[in-house]
Structure formats: structure tokens, C-alpha cells
Amino acid sequence: QVQFVESGGGSVQPGGSLRLSCKAPRMITSTFNPLTLGWYRQVPGKQREFIASVDSSRKTNYRDSVQGRFTISRDNSRKTVYLQMSNLKPEDSAVYYCNNVLAPNSWGEGTLVSVPS
């Protein structure tokens, strides 16, 4: 069952910024709070790749190519995880997804980010 709903994507010029949101409307807070949550992205024809994660203590981890440009955060009261993306590049164009890192659920529809070259 799909547990996460992504939003916030769009088309932005190189160097621009976007903030993605991922909500877990079906989860109760006590289930959401302990989770390590991650953002992933996928380009058509390629495998989905890990971007960033945040655990229950708010410790974060990033893919090298986004380190310093992307920031992951969470708001447990809203059952939401965010991905603030800055200095976007054409190679960041993809469909972005979020999920439980340690026990992934079914993937949602994602949100499309387009950065034209």
C-alpha cells in the first residue's frame, strides 16, 4: 500500500530552487516518528537512486552529487519530510520519490522536477 504522497515538483531554470514535500496521510504519528525517511529519484530508463535520508534523531545522509545543494528535513507533527533543493542542475531532472528507507513501502507517483539545459 502506498504510504507517501510527493508534491512540489516543477520546471526551474539552472541555478534555481525547489522544495519538495512528502506526506504520509495514512500513518499515525507514532508510526511515522521512528522512521528513517529518504528521498530518491529516477530518470526514465535508469534505476532509481538514493538522494538523501533523515532518521528519527534528524541525522542526515546525502548522495555526494547533491551534498551542499540539497537539504532534507522532517516535521513529525505534519508527518512530512521535505527536500529543499538549491542550485539545481539539468542532471537533477527526474521524478522524485520518498519512502521508508529501512522497509520500503510501495512507491507513490512521485513528483517531476525538470531543469532544462
N, CA, C and O atoms as a GROMACS GRO file, in nm:
protein
  468
    1GLN      N    1   0.085  -0.119   0.000
    1GLN     CA    2   0.000   0.000   0.000
    1GLN      C    3   0.089   0.124   0.000
    1GLN      O    4   0.186   0.133   0.074
    2VAL      N    5   0.052   0.219  -0.085
    2VAL     CA    6   0.130   0.342  -0.094
    2VAL      C    7   0.107   0.425   0.032
    2VAL      O    8  -0.007   0.453   0.069
    3GLN      N    9   0.216   0.463   0.096
    3GLN     CA   10   0.206   0.537   0.221
    3GLN      C   11   0.246   0.685   0.208
    3GLN      O   12   0.214   0.766   0.295
    4PHE      N   13   0.315   0.718   0.100
    4PHE     CA   14   0.370   0.852   0.088
    4PHE      C   15   0.320   0.923  -0.037
    4PHE      O   16   0.306   0.861  -0.143
    5VAL      N   17   0.294   1.052  -0.024
    5VAL     CA   18   0.246   1.134  -0.134
    5VAL      C   19   0.342   1.251  -0.153
    5VAL      O   20   0.360   1.334  -0.064
    6GLU      N   21   0.403   1.254  -0.272
    6GLU     CA   22   0.503   1.356  -0.300
    6GLU      C   23   0.441   1.474  -0.376
    6GLU      O   24   0.347   1.456  -0.452
    7SER      N   25   0.495   1.593  -0.354
    7SER     CA   26   0.448   1.712  -0.425
    7SER      C   27   0.558   1.817  -0.428
    7SER      O   28   0.660   1.804  -0.359
    8GLY      N   29   0.537   1.921  -0.507
    8GLY     CA   30   0.629   2.034  -0.508
    8GLY      C   31   0.721   2.043  -0.628
    8GLY      O   32   0.797   2.138  -0.642
    9GLY      N   33   0.713   1.944  -0.716
    9GLY     CA   34   0.798   1.947  -0.834
    9GLY      C   35   0.756   2.055  -0.932
    9GLY      O   36   0.653   2.120  -0.915
   10GLY      N   37   0.837   2.074  -1.035
   10GLY     CA   38   0.807   2.172  -1.137
   10GLY      C   39   0.926   2.192  -1.227
   10GLY      O   40   1.025   2.120  -1.220
   11SER      N   41   0.915   2.292  -1.312
   11SER     CA   42   1.024   2.326  -1.403
   11SER      C   43   1.094   2.451  -1.351
   11SER      O   44   1.028   2.550  -1.319
   12VAL      N   45   1.225   2.447  -1.343
   12VAL     CA   46   1.301   2.558  -1.288
   12VAL      C   47   1.430   2.574  -1.368
   12VAL      O   48   1.487   2.474  -1.413
   13GLN      N   49   1.474   2.694  -1.386
   13GLN     CA   50   1.598   2.720  -1.460
   13GLN      C   51   1.719   2.675  -1.380
   13GLN      O   52   1.715   2.671  -1.257
   14PRO      N   53   1.826   2.641  -1.448
   14PRO     CA   54   1.950   2.605  -1.377
   14PRO      C   55   1.988   2.713  -1.276
   14PRO      O   56   1.981   2.833  -1.304
   15GLY      N   57   2.028   2.668  -1.159
   15GLY     CA   58   2.061   2.761  -1.052
   15GLY      C   59   1.944   2.793  -0.962
   15GLY      O   60   1.961   2.855  -0.857
   16GLY      N   61   1.826   2.752  -1.001
   16GLY     CA   62   1.706   2.780  -0.923
   16GLY      C   63   1.686   2.683  -0.807
   16GLY      O   64   1.769   2.596  -0.783
   17SER      N   65   1.574   2.702  -0.736
   17SER     CA   66   1.545   2.622  -0.617
   17SER      C   67   1.402   2.569  -0.620
   17SER      O   68   1.314   2.627  -0.682
   18LEU      N   69   1.383   2.458  -0.554
   18LEU     CA   70   1.252   2.400  -0.532
   18LEU      C   71   1.251   2.334  -0.396
   18LEU      O   72   1.355   2.292  -0.345
   19ARG      N   73   1.132   2.326  -0.336
   19ARG     CA   74   1.116   2.249  -0.213
   19ARG      C   75   1.010   2.141  -0.236
   19ARG      O   76   0.895   2.170  -0.267
   20LEU      N   77   1.052   2.019  -0.221
   20LEU     CA   78   0.962   1.906  -0.234
   20LEU      C   79   0.907   1.868  -0.097
   20LEU      O   80   0.974   1.882   0.005
   21SER      N   81   0.783   1.818  -0.098
   21SER     CA   82   0.720   1.771   0.025
   21SER      C   83   0.675   1.627   0.007
   21SER      O   84   0.638   1.585  -0.103
   22CYS      N   85   0.678   1.553   0.114
   22CYS     CA   86   0.631   1.415   0.113
   22CYS      C   87   0.550   1.393   0.239
   22CYS      O   88   0.602   1.401   0.351
   23LYS      N   89   0.423   1.364   0.221
   23LYS     CA   90   0.334   1.345   0.335
   23LYS      C   91   0.295   1.198   0.348
   23LYS      O   92   0.295   1.123   0.251
   24ALA      N   93   0.262   1.161   0.471
   24ALA     CA   94   0.220   1.024   0.499
   24ALA      C   95   0.081   1.028   0.561
   24ALA      O   96   0.067   1.010   0.682
   25PRO      N   97  -0.021   1.051   0.479
   25PRO     CA   98  -0.155   1.075   0.534
   25PRO      C   99  -0.217   0.954   0.605
   25PRO      O  100  -0.302   0.971   0.693
   26ARG      N  101  -0.175   0.833   0.566
   26ARG     CA  102  -0.236   0.715   0.626
   26ARG      C  103  -0.169   0.671   0.755
   26ARG      O  104  -0.223   0.588   0.828
   27MET      N  105  -0.052   0.726   0.783
   27MET     CA  106   0.023   0.682   0.901
   27MET      C  107  -0.020   0.758   1.025
   27MET      O  108  -0.055   0.876   1.019
   28ILE      N  109  -0.017   0.689   1.139
   28ILE     CA  110  -0.032   0.760   1.264
   28ILE      C  111   0.106   0.811   1.306
   28ILE      O  112   0.208   0.757   1.265
   29THR      N  113   0.108   0.914   1.388
   29THR     CA  114   0.232   0.980   1.425
   29THR      C  115   0.331   0.884   1.491
   29THR      O  116   0.452   0.891   1.466
   30SER      N  117   0.282   0.795   1.574
   30SER     CA  118   0.370   0.703   1.645
   30SER      C  119   0.439   0.605   1.550
   30SER      O  120   0.544   0.550   1.583
   31THR      N  121   0.381   0.583   1.434
   31THR     CA  122   0.446   0.500   1.332
   31THR      C  123   0.545   0.584   1.253
   31THR      O  124   0.655   0.537   1.223
   32PHE      N  125   0.509   0.706   1.219
   32PHE     CA  126   0.593   0.793   1.137
   32PHE      C  127   0.720   0.834   1.210
   32PHE      O  128   0.829   0.830   1.151
   33ASN      N  129   0.710   0.873   1.333
   33ASN     CA  130   0.822   0.936   1.404
   33ASN      C  131   0.950   0.853   1.409
   33ASN      O  132   1.058   0.911   1.394
   34PRO      N  133   0.946   0.723   1.428
   34PRO     CA  134   1.071   0.647   1.436
   34PRO      C  135   1.135   0.614   1.301
   34PRO      O  136   1.247   0.562   1.296
   35LEU      N  137   1.066   0.644   1.192
   35LEU     CA  138   1.114   0.601   1.062
   35LEU      C  139   1.236   0.680   1.014
   35LEU      O  140   1.248   0.800   1.038
   36THR      N  141   1.325   0.610   0.944
   36THR     CA  142   1.427   0.676   0.865
   36THR      C  143   1.367   0.696   0.726
   36THR      O  144   1.331   0.599   0.658
   37LEU      N  145   1.356   0.821   0.685
   37LEU     CA  146   1.287   0.854   0.560
   37LEU      C  147   1.386   0.903   0.456
   37LEU      O  148   1.481   0.974   0.488
   38GLY      N  149   1.361   0.865   0.334
   38GLY     CA  150   1.455   0.902   0.229
   38GLY      C  151   1.389   0.957   0.106
   38GLY      O  152   1.273   0.929   0.077
   39TRP      N  153   1.463   1.037   0.033
   39TRP     CA  154   1.424   1.084  -0.099
   39TRP      C  155   1.508   1.009  -0.203
   39TRP      O  156   1.627   0.984  -0.184
   40TYR      N  157   1.442   0.976  -0.313
   40TYR     CA  158   1.504   0.906  -0.423
   40TYR      C  159   1.463   0.975  -0.552
   40TYR      O  160   1.369   1.054  -0.553
   41ARG      N  161   1.534   0.944  -0.661
   41ARG     CA  162   1.491   0.999  -0.790
   41ARG      C  163   1.518   0.896  -0.900
   41ARG      O  164   1.602   0.807  -0.886
   42GLN      N  165   1.443   0.911  -1.007
   42GLN     CA  166   1.456   0.817  -1.118
   42GLN      C  167   1.436   0.888  -1.249
   42GLN      O  168   1.341   0.964  -1.268
   43VAL      N  169   1.528   0.863  -1.339
   43VAL     CA  170   1.519   0.911  -1.477
   43VAL      C  171   1.470   0.794  -1.561
   43VAL      O  172   1.514   0.681  -1.540
   44PRO      N  173   1.379   0.817  -1.655
   44PRO     CA  174   1.329   0.707  -1.740
   44PRO      C  175   1.443   0.626  -1.800
   44PRO      O  176   1.538   0.681  -1.855
   45GLY      N  177   1.431   0.494  -1.787
   45GLY     CA  178   1.533   0.406  -1.842
   45GLY      C  179   1.649   0.378  -1.749
   45GLY      O  180   1.737   0.299  -1.782
   46LYS      N  181   1.650   0.443  -1.632
   46LYS     CA  182   1.758   0.422  -1.536
   46LYS      C  183   1.701   0.376  -1.403
   46LYS      O  184   1.582   0.390  -1.377
   47GLN      N  185   1.788   0.320  -1.320
   47GLN     CA  186   1.745   0.275  -1.188
   47GLN      C  187   1.718   0.393  -1.096
   47GLN      O  188   1.778   0.499  -1.109
   48ARG      N  189   1.627   0.371  -1.003
   48ARG     CA  190   1.600   0.470  -0.901
   48ARG      C  191   1.725   0.484  -0.814
   48ARG      O  192   1.788   0.384  -0.780
   49GLU      N  193   1.761   0.608  -0.777
   49GLU     CA  194   1.882   0.628  -0.697
   49GLU      C  195   1.851   0.705  -0.569
   49GLU      O  196   1.761   0.789  -0.564
   50PHE      N  197   1.927   0.674  -0.467
   50PHE     CA  198   1.913   0.738  -0.337
   50PHE      C  199   1.966   0.881  -0.343
   50PHE      O  200   2.069   0.907  -0.406
   51ILE      N  201   1.894   0.973  -0.277
   51ILE     CA  202   1.936   1.113  -0.274
   51ILE      C  203   1.976   1.156  -0.134
   51ILE      O  204   2.085   1.209  -0.112
   52ALA      N  205   1.888   1.132  -0.039
   52ALA     CA  206   1.912   1.181   0.097
   52ALA      C  207   1.821   1.107   0.194
   52ALA      O  208   1.715   1.056   0.156
   53SER      N  209   1.864   1.103   0.320
   53SER     CA  210   1.780   1.042   0.423
   53SER      C  211   1.792   1.122   0.552
   53SER      O  212   1.889   1.195   0.575
   54VAL      N  213   1.689   1.105   0.636
   54VAL     CA  214   1.689   1.165   0.770
   54VAL      C  215   1.632   1.063   0.865
   54VAL      O  216   1.525   1.006   0.839
   55ASP      N  217   1.702   1.039   0.977
   55ASP     CA  218   1.650   0.939   1.071
   55ASP      C  219   1.571   1.006   1.183
   55ASP      O  220   1.548   1.127   1.180
   56SER      N  221   1.530   0.927   1.281
   56SER     CA  222   1.443   0.979   1.387
   56SER      C  223   1.512   1.084   1.473
   56SER      O  224   1.445   1.167   1.535
   57SER      N  225   1.644   1.082   1.477
   57SER     CA  226   1.717   1.183   1.555
   57SER      C  227   1.758   1.301   1.468
   57SER      O  228   1.832   1.390   1.510
   58ARG      N  229   1.707   1.300   1.343
   58ARG     CA  230   1.734   1.405   1.245
   58ARG      C  231   1.878   1.403   1.193
   58ARG      O  232   1.926   1.503   1.140
   59LYS      N  233   1.944   1.291   1.208
   59LYS     CA  234   2.073   1.274   1.143
   59LYS      C  235   2.048   1.255   0.994
   59LYS      O  236   1.960   1.180   0.954
   60THR      N  237   2.126   1.325   0.912
   60THR     CA  238   2.105   1.323   0.768
   60THR      C  239   2.220   1.257   0.694
   60THR      O  240   2.332   1.248   0.743
   61ASN      N  241   2.188   1.212   0.574
   61ASN     CA  242   2.287   1.149   0.487
   61ASN      C  243   2.253   1.188   0.345
   61ASN      O  244   2.136   1.194   0.308
   62TYR      N  245   2.356   1.216   0.262
   62TYR     CA  246   2.332   1.266   0.127
   62TYR      C  247   2.417   1.193   0.024
   62TYR      O  248   2.527   1.145   0.053
   63ARG      N  249   2.363   1.186  -0.094
   63ARG     CA  250   2.440   1.142  -0.209
   63ARG      C  251   2.544   1.251  -0.238
   63ARG      O  252   2.517   1.370  -0.223
   64ASP      N  253   2.662   1.208  -0.278
   64ASP     CA  254   2.771   1.305  -0.299
   64ASP      C  255   2.734   1.417  -0.395
   64ASP      O  256   2.772   1.532  -0.374
   65SER      N  257   2.662   1.384  -0.500
   65SER     CA  258   2.635   1.482  -0.604
   65SER      C  259   2.538   1.592  -0.561
   65SER      O  260   2.526   1.694  -0.629
   66VAL      N  261   2.469   1.573  -0.448
   66VAL     CA  262   2.375   1.675  -0.401
   66VAL      C  263   2.421   1.739  -0.270
   66VAL      O  264   2.361   1.836  -0.224
   67GLN      N  265   2.526   1.684  -0.212
   67GLN     CA  266   2.578   1.738  -0.086
   67GLN      C  267   2.607   1.886  -0.101
   67GLN      O  268   2.674   1.928  -0.195
   68GLY      N  269   2.555   1.965  -0.008
   68GLY     CA  270   2.577   2.109  -0.012
   68GLY      C  271   2.474   2.186  -0.094
   68GLY      O  272   2.466   2.308  -0.085
   69ARG      N  273   2.396   2.114  -0.173
   69ARG     CA  274   2.292   2.180  -0.254
   69ARG      C  275   2.152   2.143  -0.205
   69ARG      O  276   2.061   2.226  -0.212
   70PHE      N  277   2.134   2.023  -0.156
   70PHE     CA  278   2.004   1.975  -0.110
   70PHE      C  279   2.005   1.962   0.042
   70PHE      O  280   2.108   1.930   0.103
   71THR      N  281   1.889   1.987   0.102
   71THR     CA  282   1.873   1.970   0.246
   71THR      C  283   1.746   1.894   0.274
   71THR      O  284   1.638   1.934   0.231
   72ILE      N  285   1.758   1.784   0.347
   72ILE     CA  286   1.642   1.706   0.386
   72ILE      C  287   1.606   1.743   0.530
   72ILE      O  288   1.693   1.765   0.613
   73SER      N  289   1.476   1.749   0.556
   73SER     CA  290   1.429   1.778   0.690
   73SER      C  291   1.294   1.710   0.711
   73SER      O  292   1.234   1.660   0.616
   74ARG      N  293   1.249   1.709   0.835
   74ARG     CA  294   1.121   1.645   0.864
   74ARG      C  295   1.045   1.727   0.967
   74ARG      O  296   1.103   1.795   1.051
   75ASP      N  297   0.912   1.717   0.957
   75ASP     CA  298   0.821   1.777   1.054
   75ASP      C  299   0.729   1.665   1.101
   75ASP      O  300   0.633   1.630   1.032
   76ASN      N  301   0.759   1.608   1.215
   76ASN     CA  302   0.681   1.494   1.262
   76ASN      C  303   0.536   1.532   1.292
   76ASN      O  304   0.446   1.450   1.275
   77SER      N  305   0.514   1.654   1.336
   77SER     CA  306   0.377   1.695   1.368
   77SER      C  307   0.288   1.697   1.242
   77SER      O  308   0.166   1.683   1.251
   78ARG      N  309   0.351   1.715   1.127
   78ARG     CA  310   0.277   1.714   1.000
   78ARG      C  311   0.297   1.583   0.923
   78ARG      O  312   0.244   1.566   0.814
   79LYS      N  313   0.374   1.491   0.981
   79LYS     CA  314   0.404   1.364   0.913
   79LYS      C  315   0.455   1.391   0.772
   79LYS      O  316   0.410   1.332   0.674
   80THR      N  317   0.551   1.482   0.765
   80THR     CA  318   0.600   1.528   0.636
   80THR      C  319   0.752   1.534   0.636
   80THR      O  320   0.814   1.572   0.736
   81VAL      N  321   0.811   1.496   0.524
   81VAL     CA  322   0.954   1.511   0.504
   81VAL      C  323   0.974   1.603   0.384
   81VAL      O  324   0.900   1.594   0.286
   82TYR      N  325   1.074   1.689   0.392
   82TYR     CA  326   1.098   1.789   0.289
   82TYR      C  327   1.234   1.767   0.222
   82TYR      O  328   1.325   1.707   0.280
   83LEU      N  329   1.245   1.816   0.100
   83LEU     CA  330   1.374   1.820   0.033
   83LEU      C  331   1.388   1.959  -0.028
   83LEU      O  332   1.325   1.990  -0.129
   84GLN      N  333   1.470   2.041   0.033
   84GLN     CA  334   1.500   2.173  -0.021
   84GLN      C  335   1.614   2.159  -0.119
   84GLN      O  336   1.723   2.112  -0.083
   85MET      N  337   1.590   2.198  -0.243
   85MET     CA  338   1.690   2.181  -0.348
   85MET      C  339   1.732   2.319  -0.398
   85MET      O  340   1.648   2.400  -0.436
   86SER      N  341   1.860   2.344  -0.399
   86SER     CA  342   1.913   2.472  -0.444
   86SER      C  343   2.019   2.448  -0.551
   86SER      O  344   2.071   2.338  -0.566
   87ASN      N  345   2.049   2.555  -0.626
   87ASN     CA  346   2.150   2.547  -0.732
   87ASN      C  347   2.124   2.425  -0.821
   87ASN      O  348   2.214   2.345  -0.847
   88LEU      N  349   2.000   2.413  -0.866
   88LEU     CA  350   1.962   2.297  -0.944
   88LEU      C  351   2.033   2.293  -1.079
   88LEU      O  352   2.061   2.396  -1.140
   89LYS      N  353   2.062   2.171  -1.122
   89LYS     CA  354   2.134   2.149  -1.247
   89LYS      C  355   2.048   2.061  -1.339
   89LYS      O  356   1.959   1.990  -1.291
   90PRO      N  357   2.075   2.065  -1.469
   90PRO     CA  358   1.998   1.980  -1.560
   90PRO      C  359   2.002   1.832  -1.521
   90PRO      O  360   1.903   1.761  -1.539
   91GLU      N  361   2.113   1.786  -1.468
   91GLU     CA  362   2.123   1.645  -1.430
   91GLU      C  363   2.040   1.611  -1.306
   91GLU      O  364   2.031   1.494  -1.269
   92ASP      N  365   1.979   1.711  -1.242
   92ASP     CA  366   1.887   1.685  -1.132
   92ASP      C  367   1.746   1.653  -1.182
   92ASP      O  368   1.660   1.615  -1.103
   93SER      N  369   1.723   1.668  -1.310
   93SER     CA  370   1.591   1.640  -1.367
   93SER      C  371   1.556   1.493  -1.350
   93SER      O  372   1.633   1.405  -1.389
   94ALA      N  373   1.441   1.467  -1.291
   94ALA     CA  374   1.398   1.330  -1.263
   94ALA      C  375   1.263   1.333  -1.194
   94ALA      O  376   1.212   1.440  -1.159
   95VAL      N  377   1.205   1.216  -1.174
   95VAL     CA  378   1.089   1.203  -1.087
   95VAL      C  379   1.142   1.170  -0.948
   95VAL      O  380   1.221   1.077  -0.931
   96TYR      N  381   1.098   1.245  -0.850
   96TYR     CA  382   1.146   1.231  -0.713
   96TYR      C  383   1.041   1.159  -0.629
   96TYR      O  384   0.922   1.188  -0.636
   97TYR      N  385   1.089   1.065  -0.548
   97TYR     CA  386   1.004   0.984  -0.462
   97TYR      C  387   1.056   0.988  -0.319
   97TYR      O  388   1.173   1.019  -0.295
   98CYS      N  389   0.968   0.956  -0.225
   98CYS     CA  390   1.015   0.936  -0.088
   98CYS      C  391   0.965   0.800  -0.040
   98CYS      O  392   0.870   0.744  -0.094
   99ASN      N  393   1.031   0.750   0.062
   99ASN     CA  394   0.992   0.619   0.116
   99ASN      C  395   1.063   0.595   0.248
   99ASN      O  396   1.155   0.667   0.287
  100ASN      N  397   1.016   0.493   0.316
  100ASN     CA  398   1.080   0.440   0.435
  100ASN      C  399   1.209   0.372   0.391
  100ASN      O  400   1.205   0.277   0.312
  101VAL      N  401   1.322   0.418   0.440
  101VAL     CA  402   1.450   0.368   0.391
  101VAL      C  403   1.472   0.221   0.430
  101VAL      O  404   1.517   0.142   0.348
  102LEU      N  405   1.441   0.185   0.553
  102LEU     CA  406   1.476   0.053   0.603
  102LEU      C  407   1.376  -0.054   0.563
  102LEU      O  408   1.411  -0.172   0.558
  103ALA      N  409   1.253  -0.017   0.535
  103ALA     CA  410   1.150  -0.113   0.494
  103ALA      C  411   1.058  -0.044   0.394
  103ALA      O  412   0.946  -0.006   0.429
  104PRO      N  413   1.103  -0.029   0.272
  104PRO     CA  414   1.026   0.049   0.174
  104PRO      C  415   0.886  -0.005   0.150
  104PRO      O  416   0.864  -0.126   0.141
  105ASN      N  417   0.792   0.088   0.141
  105ASN     CA  418   0.655   0.055   0.102
  105ASN      C  419   0.643   0.063  -0.050
  105ASN      O  420   0.741   0.092  -0.119
  106SER      N  421   0.525   0.038  -0.100
  106SER     CA  422   0.501   0.058  -0.242
  106SER      C  423   0.530   0.204  -0.278
  106SER      O  424   0.502   0.294  -0.200
  107TRP      N  425   0.586   0.225  -0.395
  107TRP     CA  426   0.624   0.360  -0.436
  107TRP      C  427   0.502   0.439  -0.482
  107TRP      O  428   0.411   0.386  -0.546
  108GLY      N  429   0.501   0.568  -0.447
  108GLY     CA  430   0.395   0.655  -0.491
  108GLY      C  431   0.420   0.703  -0.634
  108GLY      O  432   0.503   0.648  -0.706
  109GLU      N  433   0.346   0.806  -0.673
  109GLU     CA  434   0.358   0.856  -0.810
  109GLU      C  435   0.479   0.946  -0.829
  109GLU      O  436   0.523   0.967  -0.942
  110GLY      N  437   0.532   0.997  -0.720
  110GLY     CA  438   0.646   1.086  -0.732
  110GLY      C  439   0.606   1.225  -0.778
  110GLY      O  440   0.489   1.252  -0.805
  111THR      N  441   0.706   1.312  -0.786
  111THR     CA  442   0.684   1.447  -0.835
  111THR      C  443   0.798   1.482  -0.930
  111THR      O  444   0.915   1.459  -0.900
  112LEU      N  445   0.763   1.538  -1.045
  112LEU     CA  446   0.859   1.560  -1.153
  112LEU      C  447   0.933   1.693  -1.135
  112LEU      O  448   0.872   1.798  -1.115
  113VAL      N  449   1.064   1.685  -1.143
  113VAL     CA  450   1.150   1.803  -1.141
  113VAL      C  451   1.219   1.813  -1.276
  113VAL      O  452   1.282   1.718  -1.322
  114SER      N  453   1.205   1.927  -1.339
  114SER     CA  454   1.265   1.948  -1.471
  114SER      C  455   1.353   2.072  -1.467
  114SER      O  456   1.308   2.181  -1.432
  115VAL      N  457   1.480   2.053  -1.504
  115VAL     CA  458   1.576   2.162  -1.509
  115VAL      C  459   1.633   2.163  -1.650
  115VAL      O  460   1.725   2.087  -1.680
  116PRO      N  461   1.581   2.248  -1.738
  116PRO     CA  462   1.625   2.245  -1.877
  116PRO      C  463   1.770   2.289  -1.891
  116PRO      O  464   1.819   2.373  -1.816
  117SER      N  465   1.836   2.231  -1.988
  117SER     CA  466   1.977   2.268  -2.012
  117SER      C  467   1.987   2.387  -2.106
  117SER      O  468   2.098   2.431  -2.137
   0.00000   0.00000   0.00000
